[in-house]
Amino acid sequence: MPVILATDIIIYLVFLVIIAGIVLARNGDGYLSQIWQHLKKNKLAMACMIILVLYGLVALGDSIRWRDKIEPAPNATVASSKTTIYSANAHSLLDRALSGLRAKDEKTFSAPLATKLFVKETLEITAADGTVKTVREHPPLKHPGSHLLGTDKVGGDVLMAALKGVRTGVVIGTGTTIIIIPFAILFGVFAGYFGGWVDDLIQYIYTTLSSIPGILLIVSFMLIFGSEGYQGGVIKESDLWFGLFVPSDRLFWLCVIMGITSWTDLCRLIRGETLKLRELEYVQAAKAFGVSNIKTILRHIIPNLMHLVLITFILQFSGLVLAEAVLSYIGIGVGPEMGSWGNMINTARMELSREPVVWWSLVGAFIFIFGLVLPANIFGDAIRDALDPKLRLGRK
Amino acid sequence: MFTYITRRLLYAIPILIGVNLLTTLLFFYVNTPDDMARTMLGEKNLTPEIVENWKKDHGYDKPLFINTKEDGLSKVTQTIFFQKSAPLLWLDFGSSDRNNVDIAEEIRGRMWASMAIAIPTFIIGIATFLTFSMLLAYARGTYLDIWGVTLCVVMMSVSALFYIIGGQFFFGKMLKLFPISGYDTGLHAAKFVILPVLIGVIGSIGGSVRFYRTVFLEELGKDYIRTARAKGLAERTVLFKHALKNAMIPILTNVVVSIPFLFYGSLIMESFFAIPGLGSFTIDAIGSQDFAIVRAMVYLGSLLYIAGLILTDISYTLADPRIRLE
């Protein structure tokens, strides 16, 4: 029985858009294939793209989920065995692929690739002659050498936790912008195209929104809406629509509020560009021919804004991923049951005061964040260069 | 210029009303005044009278936006929204809902700690960013520039949490140079201030240096620079005398907006380093659902933002005499 979260749809959308872009570029859309030709020359950008695709695939794998059927108990009555019961846990493709790793849990901390547990325990060792000695020793692991990044306090694999954080990071990085794009285009184009009181009203709305300190808005919004809907972990029946769709989850609300705090920049950018476009000859010509406003906007204005949207989408990505970690860390991001690098860092920070230091959880999370944000930054710069020659500064 | 500033200030009023409207809507979306009274009183055997009394004492006994019981103008004025928002316009913050603390008093007491962190971070930050970015622009195209930009991209890809936790661990725990977190009054505060300032600067060095470098490079590509070079001026003179002055507009756009916020402090840094400033004050208030404090701080924040925008415009006229505010 498949289960779809609101945030899963975001991931599907991102992939659909990318696939559509590839198809268009292959079928000779001049603009897109031009960008592609430009990108292909940049080896570093291509390497970064491959890393980003890998992250994306992990996120996609973690967004395809279904609930298993629970076999009715043998002594169940006939009536109850007729209705199929599904497990409350909707494991994703990623969960299932990593089930081997999940099963290999230890008692508590162990260093990366260690063969022994990190803490000492009182062990009873039977010597060769049959005498039993009690010693304080590091007990051997159940699965020595199989934890690439070690294990955490409850013995869970750190690599597994870090991989589970990928989806959260990718959803925040892409979903936030995807949610705001329609609104930013609508408001920005209307303000720029119609001017007058429409412009005044829209400018008033975004000045008001941007004058509230962003972090305050996020904190108060999450305190109100964050507790609604799916929080991660077991899915409650009350959160499900028709047994397969979860319309509201905490991560989705986080995307919404991050979007509200960040849409003003894109809106302002689009408004300014529309103001410029409005005065161009071909738009004036369309007006002179009596083309309706809506048609002019759809055919002449919006296609010429798409490069701004794409640039914003890519440049905002890394900042949003970093912000998610900070928000989850201070406890207003995703819930503790949903994998997130911020949550990992939060639990791991306490262990820094141990002697010797438990560093691998923290380092694991930071490597995963860095591994996503650095390629995103480099790739974003390459795309911006390819899209907007005006912004190609300081290059010869 | 005077008329310009007056107009901008008048334009600020609808924005501030909008901000208050939004805060009130957000806060009362799930929380009715009754819920609020119950959380604040927190007693087990609450009678409706106690709740009503609390609401009356704190001014939450009226309808939210429109009072249908009144006539004329009082329809709008005899509401929670109007009664609570109007005094804010003349900066009367009132007292907190929970302990009846005077909010203005509290802000005056806490702002020093916020400023002790924010002002050094700001000044040292600007000086560092401008120095490095001018160095990179001066050495454009060389290995120094290429590696410098690469380092910037790497540094801006590292999570802020890494700088904070890593800094606390390395300087605080391993080298034992500074206390990990906390604050003290007077001159003793110095040793608590150094670490957050240092981390604050290092954390934003990557993005800022890269940004200012592009600003300088754009300026260096212009015709008047070519003229200056053609005259035979030293590259240093070109960079500091000609380019820096003309790059002031984009720099000011970025810098001046944040000046009023120096007093507001940084929410994130304050909560990490346990600084008893305005940032932690706000976070605590949100946690304890104290509407009065949240409203005051949000209002103050937007006021400072608007002040920042006006200051930016004024600073333009100082940097570039061609710009007139009308």
mmCIF file of N, CA, C and O in Angstrom, chain B residues 219-288:
data_model
loop_
_atom_site.group_PDB
_atom_site.id
_atom_site.type_symbol
_atom_site.label_atom_id
_atom_site.label_comp_id
_atom_site.label_asym_id
_atom_site.label_seq_id
_atom_site.Cartn_x
_atom_site.Cartn_y
_atom_site.Cartn_z
ATOM 1 N N GLU B 219 33.742 47.238 -10.546
ATOM 2 C CA GLU B 219 34.187 48.630 -10.548
ATOM 3 C C GLU B 219 35.488 48.777 -11.348
ATOM 4 O O GLU B 219 35.655 49.714 -12.115
ATOM 5 N N LEU B 220 36.389 47.775 -11.179
ATOM 6 C CA LEU B 220 37.691 47.859 -11.843
ATOM 7 C C LEU B 220 37.576 47.703 -13.356
ATOM 8 O O LEU B 220 38.510 48.022 -14.088
ATOM 9 N N GLY B 221 36.435 47.215 -13.837
ATOM 10 C CA GLY B 221 36.274 47.051 -15.267
ATOM 11 C C GLY B 221 35.784 48.317 -15.953
ATOM 12 O O GLY B 221 35.587 48.327 -17.162
ATOM 13 N N LYS B 222 35.544 49.385 -15.175
ATOM 14 C CA LYS B 222 34.916 50.567 -15.768
ATOM 15 C C LYS B 222 35.937 51.520 -16.405
ATOM 16 O O LYS B 222 37.134 51.426 -16.158
ATOM 17 N N ASP B 223 35.381 52.433 -17.177
ATOM 18 C CA ASP B 223 36.241 53.296 -17.979
ATOM 19 C C ASP B 223 37.123 54.226 -17.154
ATOM 20 O O ASP B 223 38.286 54.452 -17.485
ATOM 21 N N TYR B 224 36.554 54.778 -16.069
ATOM 22 C CA TYR B 224 37.347 55.768 -15.316
ATOM 23 C C TYR B 224 38.573 55.116 -14.693
ATOM 24 O O TYR B 224 39.587 55.770 -14.461
ATOM 25 N N ILE B 225 38.489 53.798 -14.433
ATOM 26 C CA ILE B 225 39.660 53.095 -13.904
ATOM 27 C C ILE B 225 40.730 53.008 -14.985
ATOM 28 O O ILE B 225 41.929 53.190 -14.729
ATOM 29 N N ARG B 226 40.264 52.740 -16.216
ATOM 30 C CA ARG B 226 41.227 52.661 -17.311
ATOM 31 C C ARG B 226 41.928 54.017 -17.477
ATOM 32 O O ARG B 226 43.135 54.090 -17.676
ATOM 33 N N THR B 227 41.114 55.069 -17.368
ATOM 34 C CA THR B 227 41.693 56.411 -17.473
ATOM 35 C C THR B 227 42.738 56.629 -16.383
ATOM 36 O O THR B 227 43.839 57.118 -16.642
ATOM 37 N N ALA B 228 42.386 56.260 -15.168
ATOM 38 C CA ALA B 228 43.302 56.460 -14.046
ATOM 39 C C ALA B 228 44.598 55.704 -14.268
ATOM 40 O O ALA B 228 45.694 56.212 -14.020
ATOM 41 N N ARG B 229 44.454 54.479 -14.786
ATOM 42 C CA ARG B 229 45.655 53.685 -15.049
ATOM 43 C C ARG B 229 46.465 54.325 -16.187
ATOM 44 O O ARG B 229 47.691 54.363 -16.144
ATOM 45 N N ALA B 230 45.730 54.809 -17.185
ATOM 46 C CA ALA B 230 46.416 55.410 -18.335
ATOM 47 C C ALA B 230 47.203 56.644 -17.928
ATOM 48 O O ALA B 230 48.236 56.965 -18.501
ATOM 49 N N LYS B 231 46.673 57.321 -16.883
ATOM 50 C CA LYS B 231 47.408 58.499 -16.385
ATOM 51 C C LYS B 231 48.714 58.097 -15.730
ATOM 52 O O LYS B 231 49.544 58.930 -15.414
ATOM 53 N N GLY B 232 48.833 56.790 -15.455
ATOM 54 C CA GLY B 232 50.051 56.316 -14.816
ATOM 55 C C GLY B 232 49.965 56.255 -13.311
ATOM 56 O O GLY B 232 50.989 56.210 -12.633
ATOM 57 N N LEU B 233 48.747 56.246 -12.774
ATOM 58 C CA LEU B 233 48.603 56.137 -11.315
ATOM 59 C C LEU B 233 48.989 54.736 -10.863
ATOM 60 O O LEU B 233 48.810 53.767 -11.607
ATOM 61 N N ALA B 234 49.507 54.652 -9.645
ATOM 62 C CA ALA B 234 49.866 53.348 -9.106
ATOM 63 C C ALA B 234 48.589 52.536 -8.879
ATOM 64 O O ALA B 234 47.531 53.096 -8.582
ATOM 65 N N GLU B 235 48.717 51.221 -9.020
ATOM 66 C CA GLU B 235 47.551 50.348 -8.869
ATOM 67 C C GLU B 235 46.920 50.536 -7.496
ATOM 68 O O GLU B 235 45.709 50.466 -7.328
ATOM 69 N N ARG B 236 47.772 50.804 -6.497
ATOM 70 C CA ARG B 236 47.264 50.966 -5.141
ATOM 71 C C ARG B 236 46.353 52.205 -5.063
ATOM 72 O O ARG B 236 45.291 52.168 -4.487
ATOM 73 N N THR B 237 46.797 53.275 -5.684
ATOM 74 C CA THR B 237 45.974 54.492 -5.688
ATOM 75 C C THR B 237 44.664 54.246 -6.414
ATOM 76 O O THR B 237 43.600 54.691 -5.984
ATOM 77 N N VAL B 238 44.766 53.545 -7.539
ATOM 78 C CA VAL B 238 43.563 53.248 -8.311
ATOM 79 C C VAL B 238 42.568 52.483 -7.439
ATOM 80 O O VAL B 238 41.383 52.803 -7.389
ATOM 81 N N LEU B 239 43.107 51.494 -6.735
ATOM 82 C CA LEU B 239 42.237 50.609 -5.958
ATOM 83 C C LEU B 239 41.618 51.344 -4.774
ATOM 84 O O LEU B 239 40.406 51.301 -4.558
ATOM 85 N N PHE B 240 42.457 52.036 -3.996
ATOM 86 C CA PHE B 240 41.951 52.614 -2.751
ATOM 87 C C PHE B 240 41.243 53.944 -2.971
ATOM 88 O O PHE B 240 40.249 54.226 -2.338
ATOM 89 N N LYS B 241 41.796 54.776 -3.868
ATOM 90 C CA LYS B 241 41.228 56.109 -4.040
ATOM 91 C C LYS B 241 40.029 56.093 -4.973
ATOM 92 O O LYS B 241 39.003 56.695 -4.717
ATOM 93 N N HIS B 242 40.164 55.355 -6.094
ATOM 94 C CA HIS B 242 39.121 55.437 -7.110
ATOM 95 C C HIS B 242 38.091 54.336 -6.981
ATOM 96 O O HIS B 242 36.885 54.610 -6.905
ATOM 97 N N ALA B 243 38.560 53.088 -6.923
ATOM 98 C CA ALA B 243 37.613 51.978 -6.929
ATOM 99 C C ALA B 243 36.826 51.912 -5.619
ATOM 100 O O ALA B 243 35.601 51.770 -5.631
ATOM 101 N N LEU B 244 37.515 52.036 -4.499
ATOM 102 C CA LEU B 244 36.851 51.880 -3.194
ATOM 103 C C LEU B 244 35.732 52.914 -3.033
ATOM 104 O O LEU B 244 34.626 52.579 -2.607
ATOM 105 N N LYS B 245 36.026 54.164 -3.412
ATOM 106 C CA LYS B 245 35.018 55.207 -3.245
ATOM 107 C C LYS B 245 33.784 54.919 -4.085
ATOM 108 O O LYS B 245 32.658 55.125 -3.655
ATOM 109 N N ASN B 246 34.007 54.448 -5.304
ATOM 110 C CA ASN B 246 32.872 54.217 -6.184
ATOM 111 C C ASN B 246 32.144 52.911 -5.871
ATOM 112 O O ASN B 246 31.004 52.722 -6.287
ATOM 113 N N ALA B 247 32.832 52.030 -5.169
ATOM 114 C CA ALA B 247 32.170 50.777 -4.787
ATOM 115 C C ALA B 247 31.337 50.967 -3.526
ATOM 116 O O ALA B 247 30.707 50.032 -3.053
ATOM 117 N N MET B 248 31.359 52.172 -2.987
ATOM 118 C CA MET B 248 30.673 52.397 -1.717
ATOM 119 C C MET B 248 29.173 52.117 -1.790
ATOM 120 O O MET B 248 28.581 51.659 -0.819
ATOM 121 N N ILE B 249 28.541 52.410 -2.941
ATOM 122 C CA ILE B 249 27.080 52.258 -3.021
ATOM 123 C C ILE B 249 26.648 50.804 -2.762
ATOM 124 O O ILE B 249 25.853 50.562 -1.856
ATOM 125 N N PRO B 250 27.184 49.818 -3.522
ATOM 126 C CA PRO B 250 26.785 48.443 -3.205
ATOM 127 C C PRO B 250 27.217 48.011 -1.806
ATOM 128 O O PRO B 250 26.507 47.239 -1.151
ATOM 129 N N ILE B 251 28.364 48.520 -1.338
ATOM 130 C CA ILE B 251 28.804 48.140 0.013
ATOM 131 C C ILE B 251 27.822 48.688 1.042
ATOM 132 O O ILE B 251 27.365 47.973 1.940
ATOM 133 N N LEU B 252 27.459 49.973 0.889
ATOM 134 C CA LEU B 252 26.532 50.591 1.842
ATOM 135 C C LEU B 252 25.183 49.884 1.834
ATOM 136 O O LEU B 252 24.568 49.682 2.885
ATOM 137 N N THR B 253 24.712 49.500 0.635
ATOM 138 C CA THR B 253 23.440 48.800 0.540
ATOM 139 C C THR B 253 23.438 47.590 1.454
ATOM 140 O O THR B 253 22.450 47.272 2.108
ATOM 141 N N ASN B 254 24.580 46.923 1.503
ATOM 142 C CA ASN B 254 24.667 45.710 2.301
ATOM 143 C C ASN B 254 24.870 45.985 3.773
ATOM 144 O O ASN B 254 24.389 45.251 4.620
ATOM 145 N N VAL B 255 25.625 47.036 4.058
ATOM 146 C CA VAL B 255 26.107 47.231 5.418
ATOM 147 C C VAL B 255 25.115 48.024 6.269
ATOM 148 O O VAL B 255 24.798 47.638 7.395
ATOM 149 N N VAL B 256 24.592 49.113 5.718
ATOM 150 C CA VAL B 256 23.865 50.062 6.566
ATOM 151 C C VAL B 256 22.566 49.473 7.095
ATOM 152 O O VAL B 256 22.175 49.738 8.232
ATOM 153 N N VAL B 257 21.908 48.623 6.287
ATOM 154 C CA VAL B 257 20.656 48.014 6.747
ATOM 155 C C VAL B 257 20.848 47.305 8.079
ATOM 156 O O VAL B 257 19.967 47.307 8.932
ATOM 157 N N SER B 258 22.035 46.744 8.282
ATOM 158 C CA SER B 258 22.208 45.948 9.491
ATOM 159 C C SER B 258 22.646 46.776 10.695
ATOM 160 O O SER B 258 22.694 46.253 11.800
ATOM 161 N N ILE B 259 22.949 48.062 10.487
ATOM 162 C CA ILE B 259 23.419 48.851 11.639
ATOM 163 C C ILE B 259 22.378 48.928 12.764
ATOM 164 O O ILE B 259 22.715 48.652 13.918
ATOM 165 N N PRO B 260 21.111 49.259 12.482
ATOM 166 C CA PRO B 260 20.159 49.311 13.599
ATOM 167 C C PRO B 260 20.022 47.961 14.313
ATOM 168 O O PRO B 260 19.749 47.909 15.509
ATOM 169 N N PHE B 261 20.250 46.874 13.564
ATOM 170 C CA PHE B 261 20.082 45.553 14.171
ATOM 171 C C PHE B 261 21.210 45.195 15.121
ATOM 172 O O PHE B 261 21.136 44.181 15.808
ATOM 173 N N LEU B 262 22.258 46.003 15.157
ATOM 174 C CA LEU B 262 23.358 45.709 16.076
ATOM 175 C C LEU B 262 22.842 45.693 17.503
ATOM 176 O O LEU B 262 23.332 44.982 18.368
ATOM 177 N N PHE B 263 21.810 46.483 17.721
ATOM 178 C CA PHE B 263 21.254 46.609 19.046
ATOM 179 C C PHE B 263 20.339 45.423 19.347
ATOM 180 O O PHE B 263 20.176 45.002 20.479
ATOM 181 N N TYR B 264 19.824 44.833 18.293
ATOM 182 C CA TYR B 264 18.900 43.713 18.415
ATOM 183 C C TYR B 264 19.654 42.419 18.705
ATOM 184 O O TYR B 264 19.106 41.481 19.279
ATOM 185 N N GLY B 265 20.915 42.356 18.272
ATOM 186 C CA GLY B 265 21.713 41.171 18.524
ATOM 187 C C GLY B 265 21.384 40.039 17.579
ATOM 188 O O GLY B 265 20.513 40.148 16.739
ATOM 189 N N SER B 266 22.139 38.971 17.712
ATOM 190 C CA SER B 266 21.900 37.814 16.861
ATOM 191 C C SER B 266 21.253 36.713 17.671
ATOM 192 O O SER B 266 21.816 36.228 18.648
ATOM 193 N N LEU B 267 20.041 36.358 17.262
ATOM 194 C CA LEU B 267 19.284 35.336 17.974
ATOM 195 C C LEU B 267 20.070 34.037 18.113
ATOM 196 O O LEU B 267 20.153 33.445 19.185
ATOM 197 N N ILE B 268 20.660 33.622 16.975
ATOM 198 C CA ILE B 268 21.309 32.314 16.942
ATOM 199 C C ILE B 268 22.557 32.311 17.812
ATOM 200 O O ILE B 268 22.718 31.451 18.687
ATOM 201 N N MET B 269 23.427 33.320 17.613
ATOM 202 C CA MET B 269 24.670 33.345 18.384
ATOM 203 C C MET B 269 24.379 33.436 19.882
ATOM 204 O O MET B 269 25.044 32.808 20.692
ATOM 205 N N GLU B 270 23.373 34.234 20.229
ATOM 206 C CA GLU B 270 23.079 34.403 21.650
ATOM 207 C C GLU B 270 22.586 33.113 22.278
ATOM 208 O O GLU B 270 22.909 32.804 23.424
ATOM 209 N N SER B 271 21.806 32.344 21.508
ATOM 210 C CA SER B 271 21.325 31.116 22.124
ATOM 211 C C SER B 271 22.437 30.062 22.193
ATOM 212 O O SER B 271 22.452 29.231 23.087
ATOM 213 N N PHE B 272 23.406 30.118 21.279
ATOM 214 C CA PHE B 272 24.506 29.151 21.336
ATOM 215 C C PHE B 272 25.478 29.472 22.461
ATOM 216 O O PHE B 272 26.029 28.583 23.088
ATOM 217 N N PHE B 273 25.714 30.762 22.675
ATOM 218 C CA PHE B 273 26.742 31.129 23.636
ATOM 219 C C PHE B 273 26.155 31.578 24.965
ATOM 220 O O PHE B 273 26.871 32.127 25.799
ATOM 221 N N ALA B 274 24.858 31.334 25.146
ATOM 222 C CA ALA B 274 24.192 31.682 26.409
ATOM 223 C C ALA B 274 24.441 33.131 26.794
ATOM 224 O O ALA B 274 24.816 33.432 27.930
ATOM 225 N N ILE B 275 24.276 34.039 25.846
ATOM 226 C CA ILE B 275 24.433 35.466 26.117
ATOM 227 C C ILE B 275 23.062 36.011 26.526
ATOM 228 O O ILE B 275 22.091 35.838 25.786
ATOM 229 N N PRO B 276 22.939 36.650 27.669
ATOM 230 C CA PRO B 276 21.617 37.128 28.106
ATOM 231 C C PRO B 276 21.219 38.421 27.400
ATOM 232 O O PRO B 276 21.011 39.455 28.025
ATOM 233 N N GLY B 277 21.098 38.374 26.093
ATOM 234 C CA GLY B 277 20.763 39.574 25.327
ATOM 235 C C GLY B 277 19.317 39.552 24.863
ATOM 236 O O GLY B 277 18.494 38.794 25.384
ATOM 237 N N LEU B 278 19.022 40.390 23.886
ATOM 238 C CA LEU B 278 17.644 40.499 23.404
ATOM 239 C C LEU B 278 17.227 39.272 22.597
ATOM 240 O O LEU B 278 16.059 38.894 22.598
ATOM 241 N N GLY B 279 18.168 38.652 21.918
ATOM 242 C CA GLY B 279 17.844 37.467 21.129
ATOM 243 C C GLY B 279 17.307 36.349 21.994
ATOM 244 O O GLY B 279 16.241 35.788 21.728
ATOM 245 N N SER B 280 18.027 36.050 23.076
ATOM 246 C CA SER B 280 17.576 34.966 23.942
ATOM 247 C C SER B 280 16.283 35.355 24.664
ATOM 248 O O SER B 280 15.433 34.509 24.938
ATOM 249 N N PHE B 281 16.125 36.643 24.926
ATOM 250 C CA PHE B 281 14.895 37.160 25.542
ATOM 251 C C PHE B 281 13.694 36.800 24.666
ATOM 252 O O PHE B 281 12.663 36.294 25.152
ATOM 253 N N THR B 282 13.836 37.023 23.361
ATOM 254 C CA THR B 282 12.745 36.744 22.432
ATOM 255 C C THR B 282 12.459 35.256 22.334
ATOM 256 O O THR B 282 11.304 34.828 22.358
ATOM 257 N N ILE B 283 13.524 34.466 22.215
ATOM 258 C CA ILE B 283 13.341 33.016 22.094
ATOM 259 C C ILE B 283 12.626 32.477 23.338
ATOM 260 O O ILE B 283 11.688 31.680 23.241
ATOM 261 N N ASP B 284 13.056 32.943 24.515
ATOM 262 C CA ASP B 284 12.398 32.500 25.751
ATOM 263 C C ASP B 284 10.923 32.874 25.740
ATOM 264 O O ASP B 284 10.063 32.104 26.153
ATOM 265 N N ALA B 285 10.628 34.095 25.259
ATOM 266 C CA ALA B 285 9.240 34.570 25.252
ATOM 267 C C ALA B 285 8.381 33.722 24.326
ATOM 268 O O ALA B 285 7.234 33.387 24.665
ATOM 269 N N ILE B 286 8.944 33.342 23.179
ATOM 270 C CA ILE B 286 8.172 32.501 22.263
ATOM 271 C C ILE B 286 7.914 31.154 22.918
ATOM 272 O O ILE B 286 6.806 30.623 22.871
ATOM 273 N N GLY B 287 8.948 30.627 23.573
ATOM 274 C CA GLY B 287 8.802 29.342 24.250
ATOM 275 C C GLY B 287 7.721 29.383 25.311
ATOM 276 O O GLY B 287 6.967 28.432 25.477
ATOM 277 N N SER B 288 7.616 30.507 26.046
ATOM 278 C CA SER B 288 6.639 30.563 27.130
ATOM 279 C C SER B 288 5.356 31.254 26.676
ATOM 280 O O SER B 288 4.526 31.612 27.510
#
